[in-house]
Amino acid sequence: MRTAKETWDACKGALQVQVSKSNFETWLKDTEGICCQGKRFVVGTPSTFAKEWLEKRLRSLVVKVLMGITGQELDVQFQVRPGQVSTHQGQDSTPRQLASSTAGSRYTFSNFVVGDSNRLAYAASLGVAEEPGRHYNPLFIHGGSGLGKTHLAQAIGSEASDNGFQVVCVSSEQFTNEFITSIREKKTEEFRGKFRNTDVLIIEDIQFMVGKPQTQETLFHTFNALHDTSRQLVLTGDRHPKAMTAIEPSLSSRLSCGLVAQVQPPDRQMRLALLRARAEEQRMLIDEAVFEFIAQRCVETANVRELEGALSTVVAHASLLNQRPTLEMAEQALLGMPVADARPATFTPTSILKAVADHFQIAPESLKGRKRDRRLTLARQIVIYLVREKTNCPLQDIGKLLGGRDHSTVLRSYHKIATMVNTDTTVRGKVNHIATALRA
Ligand code: ADP
Ligand code: MG
């Protein structure tokens, strides 16, 4: 008989491959199985805010996954874990000041697997953590989702903090929220104090500052204040700062004036190394054939998170059956995972327009028209998102493609979908489906 904790851990393993990376990290990672009484399965959350979010957004998926794992129909109840501070939304956005090595200790240099795809970023991060402000300032790490940017950023934070430096680490959203709150509450001095009196400032996912000129301006001044006094800046983003077209040129040139290092998708050898390291870390005995299979199953473009998710799924499967993971079991466990797809995609603005129209079963011309209803609007926004993500088409031309929409509408739509892809499973499903159709 498995404990509630074990059942929930298996459930988390399965959920990790089903929700977006940021949702998993934000809402699920720190939850815990507390007990199962009759048909009621209780899950502990770290905050009221997380509890409410999970209840509202993830309940039905969780029920489904739990049922798959336990074979029983259970009712899920989320509850704030005893001993946790209840937080509300506003407080959640306080930047985390890393005070001790325990902060973010899941992400260290020692458990970071180094290969051709990330060697430069790793070496630079190590240098920065040892001597902040000396070598590469700013250090800008960019690359696709799940490729280790946060891991490196957090490792820099913990290591620098262990070396006695003061570290402030925030996401772009937190930075923006803090900034807005400081204006509203007339506490701009405090804001400046917090971000300018630190040895190391880490700001993650800079792409979310796109379209926020005031936040960008504030970052610009913060940047100058720190840089001028040789304090270290570390930034991460989904692409090269120069490729962030909607970031002020004066800011993007500063962001790229130090070292810009890219993390790339792991090649096969690196995927194997990652899987072995993860299994070893968790003291799991797994056949080499299983690693080979998972590494094969996760395409070149797959990120490390997906790789880990696939491994967790196999392990959860094995633990349910009380057996060691075998190749057969791995095949069974990953049956539902999308198959490696090596066919080249044909992403051109017109092919995307057509694929979206097909998906929504509407005429491509209607996407160029003025008529607006929910379906048409969503379809247009997805066209914009995909064209911007998959092609080099400039914003103006995307506007033209859709019958002459202006640059700011295009940008707004892009950000809307970029956010929804992370928060809304229906939209993510549609976007993935269309991208897959484009490979056919
Ligand atoms: P990003 O911030 O780039 O989206 P993360 O840093 O959150 O990605 O990485 C996703 C997951 O993959 C994390 O659990 C992280 O620890 C793991 N990971 C990524 N790259 C590596 C690596 N080279 N070695 C070990 N773990 C890694
Ligand atoms: Mg990240």
CSV table of C-alpha atoms and ligand atoms in Angstrom, one decimal:
chain,number,residue,atom,x,y,z
A,1,MET,CA,0.0,0.0,0.0
A,2,ARG,CA,1.5,3.3,-1.0
A,3,THR,CA,1.4,6.4,1.2
A,4,ALA,CA,-0.4,9.5,0.2
A,5,LYS,CA,2.9,11.1,-0.4
A,6,GLU,CA,4.1,8.4,-2.7
A,7,THR,CA,0.9,8.5,-4.7
A,8,TRP,CA,1.0,12.2,-5.0
A,9,ASP,CA,4.7,12.1,-6.1
A,10,ALA,CA,3.7,9.7,-8.9
A,11,CYS,CA,0.9,12.0,-9.8
A,12,LYS,CA,3.2,15.0,-9.9
A,13,GLY,CA,5.5,13.0,-12.2
A,14,ALA,CA,2.6,12.4,-14.6
A,15,LEU,CA,1.4,16.1,-14.3
A,16,GLN,CA,4.8,17.4,-15.1
A,17,VAL,CA,4.5,16.2,-18.7
A,18,GLN,CA,0.9,17.5,-19.0
A,19,VAL,CA,1.2,21.1,-17.8
A,20,SER,CA,3.5,23.9,-18.9
A,21,LYS,CA,6.8,24.1,-17.3
A,22,SER,CA,6.1,27.4,-15.6
A,23,ASN,CA,2.8,26.2,-14.2
A,24,PHE,CA,4.5,23.1,-12.8
A,25,GLU,CA,7.3,25.1,-11.2
A,26,THR,CA,4.9,27.7,-9.8
A,27,TRP,CA,2.0,25.7,-8.6
A,28,LEU,CA,2.8,22.0,-8.4
A,29,LYS,CA,6.5,21.5,-7.5
A,30,ASP,CA,6.1,22.4,-3.8
A,31,THR,CA,2.8,20.5,-3.2
A,32,GLU,CA,2.7,17.4,-1.1
A,33,GLY,CA,0.4,14.4,-0.7
A,34,ILE,CA,-1.0,14.6,2.9
A,35,CYS,CA,-3.5,11.9,3.3
A,36,CYS,CA,-6.2,9.9,1.7
A,37,GLN,CA,-9.4,9.4,3.8
A,38,GLY,CA,-12.1,7.4,2.1
A,39,LYS,CA,-12.6,9.1,-1.3
A,40,ARG,CA,-10.9,12.3,-0.2
A,41,PHE,CA,-7.4,12.9,-1.3
A,42,VAL,CA,-5.7,15.8,0.5
A,43,VAL,CA,-2.9,17.8,-1.2
A,44,GLY,CA,-0.9,20.3,0.8
A,45,THR,CA,0.0,23.6,-0.9
A,46,PRO,CA,2.6,26.2,0.2
A,47,SER,CA,0.2,29.1,0.1
A,48,THR,CA,-3.5,30.1,0.0
A,49,PHE,CA,-2.8,31.6,-3.4
A,50,ALA,CA,-1.5,28.3,-4.8
A,51,LYS,CA,-4.4,26.5,-3.2
A,52,GLU,CA,-6.9,28.8,-4.9
A,53,TRP,CA,-5.1,28.6,-8.2
A,54,LEU,CA,-5.0,24.8,-8.2
A,55,GLU,CA,-8.6,24.5,-7.2
A,56,LYS,CA,-9.7,26.8,-10.0
A,57,ARG,CA,-7.4,25.7,-12.8
A,58,LEU,CA,-6.2,22.2,-12.3
A,59,ARG,CA,-8.7,20.3,-10.3
A,60,SER,CA,-10.2,18.3,-13.1
A,61,LEU,CA,-6.8,17.3,-14.6
A,62,VAL,CA,-5.6,16.3,-11.1
A,63,VAL,CA,-8.6,14.1,-10.5
A,64,LYS,CA,-8.1,12.5,-13.9
A,65,VAL,CA,-4.4,11.8,-13.3
A,66,LEU,CA,-5.0,10.5,-9.7
A,67,MET,CA,-7.6,8.2,-11.1
A,68,GLY,CA,-5.2,6.9,-13.7
A,69,ILE,CA,-2.7,6.2,-10.9
A,70,THR,CA,-4.8,4.8,-8.2
A,71,GLY,CA,-7.6,3.3,-10.3
A,72,GLN,CA,-10.1,5.0,-8.0
A,73,GLU,CA,-12.3,8.0,-8.4
A,74,LEU,CA,-11.1,10.3,-5.7
A,75,ASP,CA,-12.1,13.8,-4.8
A,76,VAL,CA,-9.2,16.1,-4.4
A,77,GLN,CA,-9.0,18.7,-1.7
A,78,PHE,CA,-6.2,21.3,-1.7
A,79,GLN,CA,-5.2,22.7,1.6
A,80,VAL,CA,-2.5,25.0,2.9
A,81,ARG,CA,0.1,22.9,4.6
A,82,PRO,CA,0.3,23.4,8.3
A,83,GLY,CA,3.1,25.6,9.3
A,84,GLN,CA,3.0,27.5,6.0
A,85,VAL,CA,2.5,31.2,5.9
A,86,SER,CA,-0.7,32.1,4.0
A,87,THR,CA,0.2,34.5,1.3
A,88,HIS,CA,-1.9,36.5,-1.0
A,89,GLN,CA,-1.3,37.5,-4.5
A,90,GLY,CA,0.4,40.8,-3.7
A,91,GLN,CA,2.8,39.3,-1.3
A,92,ASP,CA,3.8,36.6,-3.7
A,93,SER,CA,5.6,39.1,-5.8
A,94,THR,CA,8.2,40.1,-3.3
A,95,PRO,CA,11.6,39.5,-4.7
A,96,ARG,CA,13.4,36.7,-3.1
A,97,GLN,CA,16.6,37.7,-1.4
A,98,LEU,CA,18.9,34.8,-1.4
A,99,ALA,CA,20.3,34.8,2.1
A,100,SER,CA,21.7,31.3,2.4
A,101,SER,CA,22.8,28.4,0.4
A,102,THR,CA,19.6,26.6,1.1
A,103,ALA,CA,17.7,29.0,-1.2
A,104,GLY,CA,17.2,27.3,-4.6
A,105,SER,CA,19.5,24.5,-3.6
A,106,ARG,CA,17.8,22.2,-6.1
A,107,TYR,CA,19.7,24.1,-8.7
A,108,THR,CA,23.4,23.9,-8.1
A,109,PHE,CA,26.5,23.8,-10.3
A,110,SER,CA,27.3,20.3,-9.1
A,111,ASN,CA,24.0,18.9,-10.4
A,112,PHE,CA,24.2,20.7,-13.7
A,113,VAL,CA,25.1,18.4,-16.6
A,114,VAL,CA,27.6,20.1,-18.9
A,115,GLY,CA,27.8,19.3,-22.6
A,116,ASP,CA,28.4,21.0,-25.9
A,117,SER,CA,25.0,22.6,-25.8
A,118,ASN,CA,25.6,24.6,-22.7
A,119,ARG,CA,29.3,24.7,-22.0
A,120,LEU,CA,29.9,28.4,-22.5
A,121,ALA,CA,26.9,29.4,-20.4
A,122,TYR,CA,28.0,27.1,-17.6
A,123,ALA,CA,31.6,28.3,-17.6
A,124,ALA,CA,30.5,31.9,-17.6
A,125,SER,CA,28.0,31.3,-14.8
A,126,LEU,CA,30.6,29.7,-12.7
A,127,GLY,CA,33.0,32.6,-13.2
A,128,VAL,CA,30.3,35.1,-12.4
A,129,ALA,CA,29.4,33.3,-9.2
A,130,GLU,CA,32.9,33.2,-8.0
A,131,GLU,CA,33.8,36.8,-8.7
A,132,PRO,CA,30.6,38.8,-9.4
A,133,GLY,CA,31.2,42.0,-11.4
A,134,ARG,CA,34.7,41.0,-12.5
A,135,HIS,CA,34.4,39.0,-15.7
A,136,TYR,CA,31.3,39.0,-17.8
A,137,ASN,CA,29.0,41.8,-16.9
A,138,PRO,CA,26.2,41.6,-17.7
A,139,LEU,CA,25.9,37.9,-18.3
A,140,PHE,CA,22.9,37.2,-20.5
A,141,ILE,CA,21.8,33.6,-20.9
A,142,HIS,CA,19.3,32.9,-23.6
A,143,GLY,CA,17.6,29.8,-25.1
A,144,GLY,CA,14.4,27.9,-25.4
A,145,SER,CA,12.2,26.8,-22.5
A,146,GLY,CA,13.4,24.1,-20.2
A,147,LEU,CA,17.1,24.3,-21.2
A,148,GLY,CA,18.6,25.2,-17.9
A,149,LYS,CA,18.5,29.0,-17.8
A,150,THR,CA,16.8,29.1,-14.4
A,151,HIS,CA,19.0,26.3,-13.2
A,152,LEU,CA,22.1,28.3,-14.0
A,153,ALA,CA,20.7,31.6,-12.7
A,154,GLN,CA,19.8,30.0,-9.4
A,155,ALA,CA,23.1,28.3,-9.1
A,156,ILE,CA,24.9,31.6,-9.6
A,157,GLY,CA,22.6,33.1,-6.9
A,158,SER,CA,23.3,30.4,-4.3
A,159,GLU,CA,27.0,30.2,-5.0
A,160,ALA,CA,27.5,34.0,-4.9
A,161,SER,CA,25.5,34.1,-1.7
A,162,ASP,CA,27.6,31.4,-0.2
A,163,ASN,CA,30.6,33.4,-1.2
A,164,GLY,CA,29.3,36.3,0.9
A,165,PHE,CA,27.7,38.4,-1.8
A,166,GLN,CA,24.3,39.9,-1.5
A,167,VAL,CA,22.0,38.5,-4.2
A,168,VAL,CA,18.6,39.6,-5.4
A,169,CYS,CA,16.8,37.3,-7.8
A,170,VAL,CA,13.5,38.1,-9.5
A,171,SER,CA,11.5,37.3,-12.5
A,172,SER,CA,10.6,40.1,-14.9
A,173,GLU,CA,7.1,39.9,-13.7
A,174,GLN,CA,8.1,40.4,-10.1
A,175,PHE,CA,10.3,43.3,-11.1
A,176,THR,CA,7.5,44.9,-13.0
A,177,ASN,CA,5.0,44.3,-10.2
A,178,GLU,CA,7.3,45.7,-7.5
A,179,PHE,CA,7.9,48.7,-9.7
A,180,ILE,CA,4.2,49.4,-10.2
A,181,THR,CA,3.5,48.8,-6.5
A,182,SER,CA,6.3,51.2,-5.5
A,183,ILE,CA,4.8,53.9,-7.6
A,184,ARG,CA,1.2,53.3,-6.4
A,185,GLU,CA,2.3,53.3,-2.8
A,186,LYS,CA,4.9,56.1,-3.2
A,187,LYS,CA,7.7,53.9,-2.2
A,188,THR,CA,10.0,54.4,-5.1
A,189,GLU,CA,13.0,55.0,-2.9
A,190,GLU,CA,12.5,51.6,-1.3
A,191,PHE,CA,12.3,50.1,-4.7
A,192,ARG,CA,15.6,51.7,-5.7
A,193,GLY,CA,17.2,50.7,-2.5
A,194,LYS,CA,16.2,47.1,-3.0
A,195,PHE,CA,17.5,46.7,-6.5
A,196,ARG,CA,20.5,49.0,-6.4
A,197,ASN,CA,22.1,48.0,-3.2
A,198,THR,CA,22.9,44.5,-4.1
A,199,ASP,CA,26.1,42.8,-5.3
A,200,VAL,CA,24.3,40.6,-7.8
A,201,LEU,CA,21.0,41.2,-9.5
A,202,ILE,CA,19.4,38.4,-11.4
A,203,ILE,CA,16.4,39.1,-13.5
A,204,GLU,CA,14.8,36.2,-15.3
A,205,ASP,CA,12.8,36.0,-18.5
A,206,ILE,CA,13.4,39.5,-19.8
A,207,GLN,CA,11.1,38.8,-22.8
A,208,PHE,CA,8.2,39.5,-20.5
A,209,MET,CA,9.3,43.1,-20.3
A,210,VAL,CA,8.5,43.5,-24.0
A,211,GLY,CA,5.7,46.1,-24.4
A,212,LYS,CA,6.3,47.6,-21.0
A,213,PRO,CA,8.3,50.8,-21.8
A,214,GLN,CA,8.3,52.1,-18.2
A,215,THR,CA,9.6,48.9,-16.7
A,216,GLN,CA,12.2,48.9,-19.4
A,217,GLU,CA,13.2,52.4,-18.5
A,218,THR,CA,13.5,51.5,-14.8
A,219,LEU,CA,15.6,48.5,-15.7
A,220,PHE,CA,17.8,50.7,-17.8
A,221,HIS,CA,18.5,53.0,-14.8
A,222,THR,CA,18.9,50.1,-12.4
A,223,PHE,CA,21.3,48.5,-14.9
A,224,ASN,CA,23.4,51.6,-15.2
A,225,ALA,CA,23.5,52.2,-11.4
A,226,LEU,CA,24.8,48.6,-10.9
A,227,HIS,CA,27.0,48.3,-13.9
A,228,ASP,CA,28.8,51.6,-13.2
A,229,THR,CA,29.8,50.4,-9.8
A,230,SER,CA,30.9,47.0,-11.1
A,231,ARG,CA,28.1,45.1,-9.5
A,232,GLN,CA,27.0,41.9,-11.4
A,233,LEU,CA,23.9,41.6,-13.5
A,234,VAL,CA,22.6,38.3,-14.7
A,235,LEU,CA,19.7,38.1,-17.1
A,236,THR,CA,17.9,35.4,-18.9
A,237,GLY,CA,15.6,35.5,-21.8
A,238,ASP,CA,14.1,33.3,-24.6
A,239,ARG,CA,16.2,34.9,-27.3
A,240,HIS,CA,19.3,37.1,-27.9
A,241,PRO,CA,18.6,40.6,-26.5
A,242,LYS,CA,19.2,42.1,-30.0
A,243,ALA,CA,16.5,39.8,-31.3
A,244,MET,CA,13.9,41.2,-28.9
A,245,THR,CA,12.6,43.7,-31.3
A,246,ALA,CA,10.3,45.4,-28.9
A,247,ILE,CA,12.9,46.1,-26.3
A,248,GLU,CA,14.3,49.7,-26.4
A,249,PRO,CA,17.5,49.7,-28.4
A,250,SER,CA,19.4,51.5,-25.7
A,251,LEU,CA,18.4,48.8,-23.2
A,252,SER,CA,19.1,45.9,-25.5
A,253,SER,CA,22.5,47.1,-26.4
A,254,ARG,CA,23.3,47.3,-22.7
A,255,LEU,CA,22.0,43.8,-22.1
A,256,SER,CA,24.3,42.5,-24.8
A,257,CYS,CA,27.4,44.5,-23.9
A,258,GLY,CA,28.8,41.8,-21.6
A,259,LEU,CA,28.7,38.1,-22.5
A,260,VAL,CA,25.7,36.6,-24.2
A,261,ALA,CA,25.7,32.8,-23.9
A,262,GLN,CA,23.2,30.5,-25.4
A,263,VAL,CA,21.8,27.2,-24.0
A,264,GLN,CA,20.8,24.9,-26.8
A,265,PRO,CA,18.7,21.7,-26.9
A,266,PRO,CA,20.7,18.7,-25.7
A,267,ASP,CA,22.0,16.3,-28.4
A,268,ARG,CA,21.5,12.6,-27.9
A,269,GLN,CA,24.6,12.0,-25.9
A,270,MET,CA,23.8,14.9,-23.6
A,271,ARG,CA,20.2,13.5,-23.2
A,272,LEU,CA,21.6,10.2,-22.1
A,273,ALA,CA,24.0,12.0,-19.7
A,274,LEU,CA,21.1,14.0,-18.2
A,275,LEU,CA,18.9,10.9,-17.8
A,276,ARG,CA,21.7,8.9,-16.1
A,277,ALA,CA,22.5,11.8,-13.8
A,278,ARG,CA,18.9,12.3,-12.8
A,279,ALA,CA,18.5,8.5,-12.1
A,280,GLU,CA,21.6,8.5,-10.1
A,281,GLU,CA,20.6,11.5,-8.1
A,282,GLN,CA,17.4,9.7,-7.1
A,283,ARG,CA,19.2,6.4,-6.6
A,284,MET,CA,17.1,4.7,-9.2
A,285,LEU,CA,18.4,1.5,-10.9
A,286,ILE,CA,17.5,1.8,-14.5
A,287,ASP,CA,18.6,-0.3,-17.5
A,288,GLU,CA,20.7,1.4,-20.1
A,289,ALA,CA,18.1,0.3,-22.7
A,290,VAL,CA,15.5,2.4,-20.9
A,291,PHE,CA,17.7,5.5,-21.1
A,292,GLU,CA,18.4,4.8,-24.8
A,293,PHE,CA,14.7,4.5,-25.4
A,294,ILE,CA,13.7,7.7,-23.6
A,295,ALA,CA,16.6,9.6,-25.2
A,296,GLN,CA,15.4,8.4,-28.6
A,297,ARG,CA,11.8,9.2,-27.8
A,298,CYS,CA,12.5,12.8,-26.9
A,299,VAL,CA,13.3,14.6,-30.1
A,300,GLU,CA,16.3,16.8,-30.7
A,301,THR,CA,14.3,19.9,-29.9
A,302,ALA,CA,13.0,18.4,-26.7
A,303,ASN,CA,14.0,20.3,-23.6
A,304,VAL,CA,15.4,18.9,-20.4
A,305,ARG,CA,12.2,19.3,-18.6
A,306,GLU,CA,10.4,17.1,-21.0
A,307,LEU,CA,13.2,14.6,-20.7
A,308,GLU,CA,12.9,14.6,-16.9
A,309,GLY,CA,9.1,14.4,-17.2
A,310,ALA,CA,9.4,11.3,-19.4
A,311,LEU,CA,11.7,9.7,-17.0
A,312,SER,CA,9.4,10.5,-14.0
A,313,THR,CA,6.5,9.0,-16.0
A,314,VAL,CA,8.4,5.7,-16.5
A,315,VAL,CA,9.5,5.6,-12.9
A,316,ALA,CA,6.0,6.3,-11.6
A,317,HIS,CA,4.7,3.5,-13.8
A,318,ALA,CA,7.3,1.1,-12.5
A,319,SER,CA,6.7,2.0,-8.9
A,320,LEU,CA,3.0,1.5,-9.4
A,321,LEU,CA,3.6,-2.0,-10.6
A,322,ASN,CA,6.3,-2.5,-8.0
A,323,GLN,CA,8.8,-3.5,-10.6
A,324,ARG,CA,12.1,-2.2,-12.0
A,325,PRO,CA,11.6,-0.1,-15.1
A,326,THR,CA,12.2,-2.3,-18.2
A,327,LEU,CA,12.2,-1.3,-21.8
A,328,GLU,CA,8.8,-2.8,-22.4
A,329,MET,CA,7.3,-0.8,-19.5
A,330,ALA,CA,9.0,2.4,-20.7
A,331,GLU,CA,7.4,1.9,-24.1
A,332,GLN,CA,4.0,1.3,-22.4
A,333,ALA,CA,4.4,4.3,-20.1
A,334,LEU,CA,5.3,6.7,-22.9
A,335,LEU,CA,2.7,5.5,-25.3
A,336,GLY,CA,0.7,8.7,-25.1
A,337,MET,CA,3.7,11.0,-25.6
A,338,PRO,CA,3.9,12.7,-29.0
A,339,VAL,CA,6.2,10.7,-31.3
A,340,ALA,CA,9.5,12.1,-32.4
A,341,ASP,CA,8.9,14.0,-35.5
A,342,ALA,CA,11.8,14.5,-37.8
A,343,ARG,CA,9.8,15.8,-40.8
A,344,PRO,CA,10.8,19.3,-41.5
A,345,ALA,CA,8.1,21.9,-40.9
A,346,THR,CA,7.2,24.4,-43.5
A,347,PHE,CA,6.6,27.5,-41.5
A,348,THR,CA,5.9,30.4,-43.7
A,349,PRO,CA,3.5,33.2,-42.9
A,350,THR,CA,1.0,32.0,-45.5
A,351,SER,CA,1.3,28.3,-44.6
A,352,ILE,CA,0.6,29.3,-41.0
A,353,LEU,CA,-2.3,31.4,-42.0
A,354,LYS,CA,-3.8,28.5,-43.9
A,355,ALA,CA,-3.1,26.0,-41.2
A,356,VAL,CA,-4.8,28.2,-38.6
A,357,ALA,CA,-7.8,28.8,-40.9
A,358,ASP,CA,-8.1,25.0,-41.5
A,359,HIS,CA,-7.9,24.3,-37.8
A,360,PHE,CA,-10.7,26.8,-37.0
A,361,GLN,CA,-12.6,25.8,-40.1
A,362,ILE,CA,-12.8,29.2,-41.5
A,363,ALA,CA,-11.8,30.8,-44.8
A,364,PRO,CA,-8.3,32.3,-44.7
A,365,GLU,CA,-9.8,35.6,-46.1
A,366,SER,CA,-11.9,36.0,-43.0
A,367,LEU,CA,-8.7,36.3,-41.0
A,368,LYS,CA,-7.8,39.4,-43.1
A,369,GLY,CA,-11.3,40.9,-42.7
A,370,ARG,CA,-12.6,43.3,-40.0
A,371,LYS,CA,-15.2,41.0,-38.6
A,372,ARG,CA,-14.6,40.1,-34.9
A,373,ASP,CA,-16.0,37.4,-32.9
A,374,ARG,CA,-14.2,35.3,-30.3
A,375,ARG,CA,-13.2,32.5,-32.7
A,376,LEU,CA,-11.9,34.9,-35.4
A,377,THR,CA,-10.1,37.0,-32.8
A,378,LEU,CA,-8.4,33.9,-31.3
A,379,ALA,CA,-7.5,32.5,-34.7
A,380,ARG,CA,-5.9,35.9,-35.7
A,381,GLN,CA,-3.9,36.0,-32.5
A,382,ILE,CA,-2.6,32.5,-33.0
A,383,VAL,CA,-1.5,33.3,-36.5
A,384,ILE,CA,0.4,36.3,-35.1
A,385,TYR,CA,1.9,34.2,-32.4
A,386,LEU,CA,3.0,31.4,-34.7
A,387,VAL,CA,4.4,33.7,-37.4
A,388,ARG,CA,6.4,35.6,-34.9
A,389,GLU,CA,7.7,32.4,-33.2
A,390,LYS,CA,8.4,30.4,-36.3
A,391,THR,CA,9.5,32.9,-39.0
A,392,ASN,CA,11.5,36.0,-39.3
A,393,CYS,CA,8.6,38.0,-40.6
A,394,PRO,CA,8.7,41.6,-39.3
A,395,LEU,CA,5.8,42.9,-37.2
A,396,GLN,CA,4.6,45.3,-39.9
A,397,ASP,CA,4.4,42.4,-42.4
A,398,ILE,CA,2.5,40.3,-40.0
A,399,GLY,CA,0.0,43.2,-39.7
A,400,LYS,CA,-0.2,43.3,-43.5
A,401,LEU,CA,-0.7,39.5,-43.8
A,402,LEU,CA,-3.8,40.0,-41.6
A,403,GLY,CA,-5.3,42.7,-43.7
A,404,GLY,CA,-3.4,45.7,-42.4
A,405,ARG,CA,-3.4,45.6,-38.6
A,406,ASP,CA,-1.1,47.9,-36.8
A,407,HIS,CA,2.2,47.0,-35.2
A,408,SER,CA,1.0,47.5,-31.6
A,409,THR,CA,-2.1,45.3,-32.1
A,410,VAL,CA,0.2,42.6,-33.5
A,411,LEU,CA,2.5,42.8,-30.5
A,412,ARG,CA,-0.3,42.8,-28.0
A,413,SER,CA,-1.8,39.7,-29.7
A,414,TYR,CA,1.5,38.0,-29.7
A,415,HIS,CA,2.0,38.5,-25.9
A,416,LYS,CA,-1.5,37.5,-25.2
A,417,ILE,CA,-1.0,34.1,-26.8
A,418,ALA,CA,2.6,33.7,-25.5
A,419,THR,CA,1.1,34.0,-22.0
A,420,MET,CA,-1.9,31.8,-22.7
A,421,VAL,CA,0.4,29.0,-24.1
A,422,ASN,CA,1.7,28.7,-20.6
A,423,THR,CA,-1.6,29.1,-18.7
A,424,ASP,CA,-4.4,27.8,-20.8
A,425,THR,CA,-4.3,24.2,-21.9
A,426,THR,CA,-6.9,24.6,-24.6
A,427,VAL,CA,-4.9,27.3,-26.3
A,428,ARG,CA,-1.7,25.4,-25.9
A,429,GLY,CA,-3.4,22.4,-27.4
A,430,LYS,CA,-4.5,24.4,-30.4
A,431,VAL,CA,-1.1,25.9,-31.0
A,432,ASN,CA,0.6,22.5,-30.8
A,433,HIS,CA,-1.9,20.9,-33.0
A,434,ILE,CA,-1.5,23.6,-35.7
A,435,ALA,CA,2.3,23.4,-35.5
A,436,THR,CA,2.1,19.6,-35.9
A,437,ALA,CA,-0.3,20.0,-38.9
A,438,LEU,CA,2.4,22.2,-40.5
A,439,ARG,CA,4.8,19.3,-40.5
A,440,ALA,CA,2.4,17.0,-42.3
B,1,ADP,P1,14.6,27.3,-18.3
B,1,ADP,O1,14.7,28.3,-17.2
B,1,ADP,O2,15.7,27.4,-19.4
B,1,ADP,O3,13.2,27.3,-18.9
B,1,ADP,P2,15.1,25.3,-16.3
B,1,ADP,O4,16.4,25.9,-15.8
B,1,ADP,O5,13.9,25.6,-15.4
B,1,ADP,O6,14.9,25.8,-17.7
B,1,ADP,O7,15.3,23.8,-16.5
B,1,ADP,C1,14.3,22.9,-16.6
B,1,ADP,C2,14.6,21.6,-15.8
B,1,ADP,O8,15.7,21.0,-16.4
B,1,ADP,C3,15.1,21.9,-14.4
B,1,ADP,O9,14.6,20.9,-13.5
B,1,ADP,C4,16.6,21.9,-14.5
B,1,ADP,O10,17.2,21.5,-13.3
B,1,ADP,C5,16.8,20.8,-15.5
B,1,ADP,N1,18.0,21.1,-16.3
B,1,ADP,C6,18.1,21.8,-17.4
B,1,ADP,N2,19.3,21.8,-17.9
B,1,ADP,C7,20.0,20.9,-17.1
B,1,ADP,C8,21.4,20.5,-17.1
B,1,ADP,N3,22.3,20.8,-18.0
B,1,ADP,N4,21.7,19.6,-16.1
B,1,ADP,C9,20.8,19.2,-15.1
B,1,ADP,N5,19.6,19.6,-15.1
B,1,ADP,C10,19.2,20.5,-16.1
B,2,MG,MG,13.3,29.6,-16.4
